[in-house]
mmCIF file of C-alpha atoms in Angstrom:
data_model
loop_
_atom_site.group_PDB
_atom_site.id
_atom_site.type_symbol
_atom_site.label_atom_id
_atom_site.label_comp_id
_atom_site.label_asym_id
_atom_site.label_seq_id
_atom_site.Cartn_x
_atom_site.Cartn_y
_atom_site.Cartn_z
ATOM 1 C CA UNK A 1 3.032 0.184 -33.203
ATOM 2 C CA UNK A 2 3.144 -3.587 -32.546
ATOM 3 C CA UNK A 3 -0.184 -5.642 -32.673
ATOM 4 C CA UNK A 4 -0.554 -7.789 -29.272
ATOM 5 C CA UNK A 5 -4.067 -8.746 -30.061
ATOM 6 C CA UNK A 6 -6.898 -8.444 -27.562
ATOM 7 C CA UNK A 7 -5.579 -6.326 -24.445
ATOM 8 C CA UNK A 8 -6.678 -8.921 -21.921
ATOM 9 C CA UNK A 9 -3.809 -9.130 -19.304
ATOM 10 C CA UNK A 10 -2.431 -12.467 -20.697
ATOM 11 C CA UNK A 11 0.934 -12.377 -22.064
ATOM 12 C CA UNK A 12 0.117 -14.820 -24.828
ATOM 13 C CA UNK A 13 1.418 -15.702 -28.397
ATOM 14 C CA UNK A 14 0.562 -12.610 -29.972
ATOM 15 C CA UNK A 15 2.487 -10.624 -27.269
ATOM 16 C CA UNK A 16 5.428 -12.671 -27.586
ATOM 17 C CA UNK A 17 5.332 -12.218 -31.047
ATOM 18 C CA UNK A 18 5.079 -8.280 -30.894
ATOM 19 C CA UNK A 19 7.799 -8.047 -28.391
ATOM 20 C CA UNK A 20 10.162 -10.601 -30.806
ATOM 21 C CA UNK A 21 9.172 -8.135 -33.875
ATOM 22 C CA UNK A 22 10.047 -5.091 -31.601
ATOM 23 C CA UNK A 23 13.614 -6.648 -30.661
ATOM 24 C CA UNK A 24 14.398 -7.624 -34.172
ATOM 25 C CA UNK A 25 13.731 -3.897 -35.071
ATOM 26 C CA UNK A 26 16.025 -2.471 -32.277
ATOM 27 C CA UNK A 27 18.789 -5.085 -33.090
ATOM 28 C CA UNK A 28 18.249 -7.010 -29.886
ATOM 29 C CA UNK A 29 18.066 -10.779 -29.497
ATOM 30 C CA UNK A 30 14.506 -11.761 -30.581
ATOM 31 C CA UNK A 31 13.368 -14.057 -27.814
ATOM 32 C CA UNK A 32 9.839 -12.665 -27.245
ATOM 33 C CA UNK A 33 10.835 -12.093 -23.387
ATOM 34 C CA UNK A 34 11.232 -8.718 -21.560
ATOM 35 C CA UNK A 35 14.568 -8.848 -20.007
ATOM 36 C CA UNK A 36 16.779 -5.876 -18.927
ATOM 37 C CA UNK A 37 17.961 -4.800 -22.574
ATOM 38 C CA UNK A 38 14.360 -4.884 -24.092
ATOM 39 C CA UNK A 39 12.841 -3.301 -21.077
ATOM 40 C CA UNK A 40 15.252 -0.425 -21.558
ATOM 41 C CA UNK A 41 14.732 0.011 -25.219
ATOM 42 C CA UNK A 42 10.950 -0.199 -24.660
ATOM 43 C CA UNK A 43 10.781 2.146 -21.547
ATOM 44 C CA UNK A 44 13.927 4.354 -21.712
ATOM 45 C CA UNK A 45 15.201 3.367 -18.244
ATOM 46 C CA UNK A 46 16.643 0.678 -16.384
ATOM 47 C CA UNK A 47 14.213 -2.114 -14.932
ATOM 48 C CA UNK A 48 13.474 -1.513 -11.495
ATOM 49 C CA UNK A 49 14.621 -3.905 -8.870
ATOM 50 C CA UNK A 50 11.606 -4.719 -6.368
ATOM 51 C CA UNK A 51 12.508 -3.719 -2.893
ATOM 52 C CA UNK A 52 10.014 -6.293 -1.620
ATOM 53 C CA UNK A 53 11.470 -9.083 0.724
ATOM 54 C CA UNK A 54 10.471 -12.726 -0.354
ATOM 55 C CA UNK A 55 8.177 -12.817 2.720
ATOM 56 C CA UNK A 56 6.300 -9.663 1.628
ATOM 57 C CA UNK A 57 6.234 -11.027 -2.003
ATOM 58 C CA UNK A 58 4.750 -14.370 -0.519
ATOM 59 C CA UNK A 59 2.241 -12.462 1.626
ATOM 60 C CA UNK A 60 1.179 -10.535 -1.395
ATOM 61 C CA UNK A 61 0.599 -13.710 -3.451
ATOM 62 C CA UNK A 62 -1.238 -15.644 -0.752
ATOM 63 C CA UNK A 63 -3.462 -12.450 -0.086
ATOM 64 C CA UNK A 64 -4.146 -12.020 -3.924
ATOM 65 C CA UNK A 65 -4.902 -15.817 -4.330
ATOM 66 C CA UNK A 66 -7.294 -15.752 -1.503
ATOM 67 C CA UNK A 67 -9.093 -12.612 -2.860
ATOM 68 C CA UNK A 68 -10.548 -15.056 -5.760
ATOM 69 C CA UNK A 69 -12.162 -17.759 -3.561
ATOM 70 C CA UNK A 70 -15.244 -18.616 -5.061
ATOM 71 C CA UNK A 71 -14.694 -17.343 -8.422
ATOM 72 C CA UNK A 72 -15.949 -20.302 -10.888
ATOM 73 C CA UNK A 73 -13.897 -22.523 -12.726
ATOM 74 C CA UNK A 74 -13.568 -21.880 -16.507
ATOM 75 C CA UNK A 75 -11.383 -24.196 -18.583
ATOM 76 C CA UNK A 76 -9.026 -22.000 -20.370
ATOM 77 C CA UNK A 77 -9.990 -19.272 -17.865
ATOM 78 C CA UNK A 78 -6.967 -16.787 -17.135
ATOM 79 C CA UNK A 79 -9.275 -13.805 -15.937
ATOM 80 C CA UNK A 80 -11.013 -13.153 -12.481
ATOM 81 C CA UNK A 81 -14.485 -13.852 -14.581
ATOM 82 C CA UNK A 82 -13.002 -17.715 -14.234
ATOM 83 C CA UNK A 83 -9.831 -19.514 -13.875
ATOM 84 C CA UNK A 84 -8.711 -22.889 -14.498
ATOM 85 C CA UNK A 85 -5.887 -23.983 -12.583
ATOM 86 C CA UNK A 86 -2.667 -22.816 -14.407
ATOM 87 C CA UNK A 87 -4.604 -19.711 -15.375
ATOM 88 C CA UNK A 88 -5.193 -18.984 -11.709
ATOM 89 C CA UNK A 89 -1.772 -19.379 -10.690
ATOM 90 C CA UNK A 90 -0.121 -17.514 -13.581
ATOM 91 C CA UNK A 91 -2.581 -14.499 -13.087
ATOM 92 C CA UNK A 92 -1.999 -14.423 -9.106
ATOM 93 C CA UNK A 93 2.064 -14.700 -9.780
ATOM 94 C CA UNK A 94 1.949 -12.037 -12.435
ATOM 95 C CA UNK A 95 0.572 -9.601 -9.994
ATOM 96 C CA UNK A 96 3.751 -9.669 -8.245
ATOM 97 C CA UNK A 97 5.731 -9.493 -11.484
ATOM 98 C CA UNK A 98 6.423 -13.320 -11.708
ATOM 99 C CA UNK A 99 5.680 -14.578 -15.008
ATOM 100 C CA UNK A 100 4.886 -18.238 -15.491
ATOM 101 C CA UNK A 101 4.076 -20.186 -18.730
ATOM 102 C CA UNK A 102 0.332 -20.974 -19.619
ATOM 103 C CA UNK A 103 -0.161 -24.477 -18.781
ATOM 104 C CA UNK A 104 0.510 -26.552 -15.530
ATOM 105 C CA UNK A 105 3.396 -28.967 -17.143
ATOM 106 C CA UNK A 106 5.043 -26.030 -18.595
ATOM 107 C CA UNK A 107 4.755 -24.592 -15.089
ATOM 108 C CA UNK A 108 6.202 -27.728 -13.460
ATOM 109 C CA UNK A 109 9.629 -26.810 -15.277
ATOM 110 C CA UNK A 110 10.058 -23.050 -13.823
ATOM 111 C CA UNK A 111 11.720 -22.355 -10.534
ATOM 112 C CA UNK A 112 13.530 -24.797 -8.135
ATOM 113 C CA UNK A 113 12.220 -28.356 -6.840
ATOM 114 C CA UNK A 114 11.161 -28.502 -3.483
ATOM 115 C CA UNK A 115 10.528 -31.354 -1.247
ATOM 116 C CA UNK A 116 7.462 -31.950 0.349
ATOM 117 C CA UNK A 117 9.066 -31.417 3.771
ATOM 118 C CA UNK A 118 10.311 -28.359 3.052
ATOM 119 C CA UNK A 119 7.200 -26.483 1.290
ATOM 120 C CA UNK A 120 6.682 -23.109 2.164
ATOM 121 C CA UNK A 121 3.902 -20.675 1.679
ATOM 122 C CA UNK A 122 4.114 -19.282 -1.833
ATOM 123 C CA UNK A 123 5.406 -22.494 -3.322
ATOM 124 C CA UNK A 124 3.589 -24.242 -6.331
ATOM 125 C CA UNK A 125 2.213 -27.671 -5.779
ATOM 126 C CA UNK A 126 1.471 -29.933 -8.458
ATOM 127 C CA UNK A 127 -0.838 -33.122 -9.197
ATOM 128 C CA UNK A 128 -1.480 -35.682 -11.497
ATOM 129 C CA UNK A 129 -5.181 -35.624 -11.909
ATOM 130 C CA UNK A 130 -6.375 -36.597 -15.754
ATOM 131 C CA UNK A 131 -3.140 -37.534 -17.317
ATOM 132 C CA UNK A 132 0.137 -38.400 -16.126
ATOM 133 C CA UNK A 133 2.593 -35.693 -15.005
ATOM 134 C CA UNK A 134 1.607 -32.216 -14.057
ATOM 135 C CA UNK A 135 -1.903 -31.449 -14.697
ATOM 136 C CA UNK A 136 -3.081 -29.531 -11.836
ATOM 137 C CA UNK A 137 -1.266 -26.594 -10.044
ATOM 138 C CA UNK A 138 -2.244 -24.770 -6.825
ATOM 139 C CA UNK A 139 -0.362 -22.135 -4.620
ATOM 140 C CA UNK A 140 0.731 -23.636 -1.108
ATOM 141 C CA UNK A 141 -0.710 -21.852 1.752
ATOM 142 C CA UNK A 142 1.122 -23.581 4.689
ATOM 143 C CA UNK A 143 -0.135 -26.356 7.397
ATOM 144 C CA UNK A 144 -0.672 -28.834 4.491
ATOM 145 C CA UNK A 145 -3.229 -26.612 2.613
ATOM 146 C CA UNK A 146 -3.276 -25.129 -0.953
ATOM 147 C CA UNK A 147 -5.584 -22.980 -2.913
ATOM 148 C CA UNK A 148 -6.411 -23.664 -6.604
ATOM 149 C CA UNK A 149 -9.175 -23.515 -9.197
ATOM 150 C CA UNK A 150 -11.148 -26.893 -9.086
ATOM 151 C CA UNK A 151 -13.886 -27.871 -11.309
ATOM 152 C CA UNK A 152 -15.940 -28.684 -8.684
ATOM 153 C CA UNK A 153 -15.707 -25.600 -6.323
ATOM 154 C CA UNK A 154 -13.878 -22.774 -8.188
ATOM 155 C CA UNK A 155 -11.149 -21.302 -6.554
ATOM 156 C CA UNK A 156 -11.089 -23.095 -2.994
ATOM 157 C CA UNK A 157 -8.975 -24.128 -0.332
ATOM 158 C CA UNK A 158 -7.725 -27.664 0.287
ATOM 159 C CA UNK A 159 -5.881 -30.190 2.025
ATOM 160 C CA UNK A 160 -2.768 -31.762 0.511
ATOM 161 C CA UNK A 161 -1.901 -34.534 2.818
ATOM 162 C CA UNK A 162 -4.756 -37.072 2.120
ATOM 163 C CA UNK A 163 -8.053 -37.815 0.124
ATOM 164 C CA UNK A 164 -8.067 -37.022 -3.423
ATOM 165 C CA UNK A 165 -5.238 -34.604 -3.579
ATOM 166 C CA UNK A 166 -2.852 -36.748 -1.338
ATOM 167 C CA UNK A 167 -2.872 -39.400 -3.813
ATOM 168 C CA UNK A 168 -2.275 -37.344 -6.930
ATOM 169 C CA UNK A 169 0.526 -35.156 -5.278
ATOM 170 C CA UNK A 170 3.534 -35.243 -7.508
ATOM 171 C CA UNK A 171 6.138 -32.474 -6.500
ATOM 172 C CA UNK A 172 6.648 -28.714 -5.989
ATOM 173 C CA UNK A 173 8.595 -25.792 -7.450
ATOM 174 C CA UNK A 174 9.563 -22.357 -5.705
ATOM 175 C CA UNK A 175 9.344 -19.440 -8.026
ATOM 176 C CA UNK A 176 9.579 -16.525 -5.321
#
């Protein structure tokens, strides 16, 4: 009974407003986030805890990300029909139950900081491309490689340690 707009798999503003309205109607904190209490009110049961180990989650993230190699770049794209960089990371992580904000600079605020020397597969890696700060994001694969949505090649694997990306690397975050 709550309007979430077009059902497109994107947890956007309309969905957050619908969740906040649901919460308000149930006397819950109206923050637009589906936490334990909201889940219980929606589903009538407790939220299940994933039994996946972190290595299983990382493997699922990497497999999911690589499945979309070659999908074209679409500015503002958030679906397998076309992705931009943050739409891609958001979509891939959502497949394992990790929900990220929409934009690269907002995603850069999530999770915990990881130094370059401690990068692990599944970490989000950030670059400053067309403006200062985090304006591009990808998923670290290991061995100095990451996958991201690029305007020139769509979803593609690249090296981090030199050339275009090496000069623009600004940091990493761990969300798994």
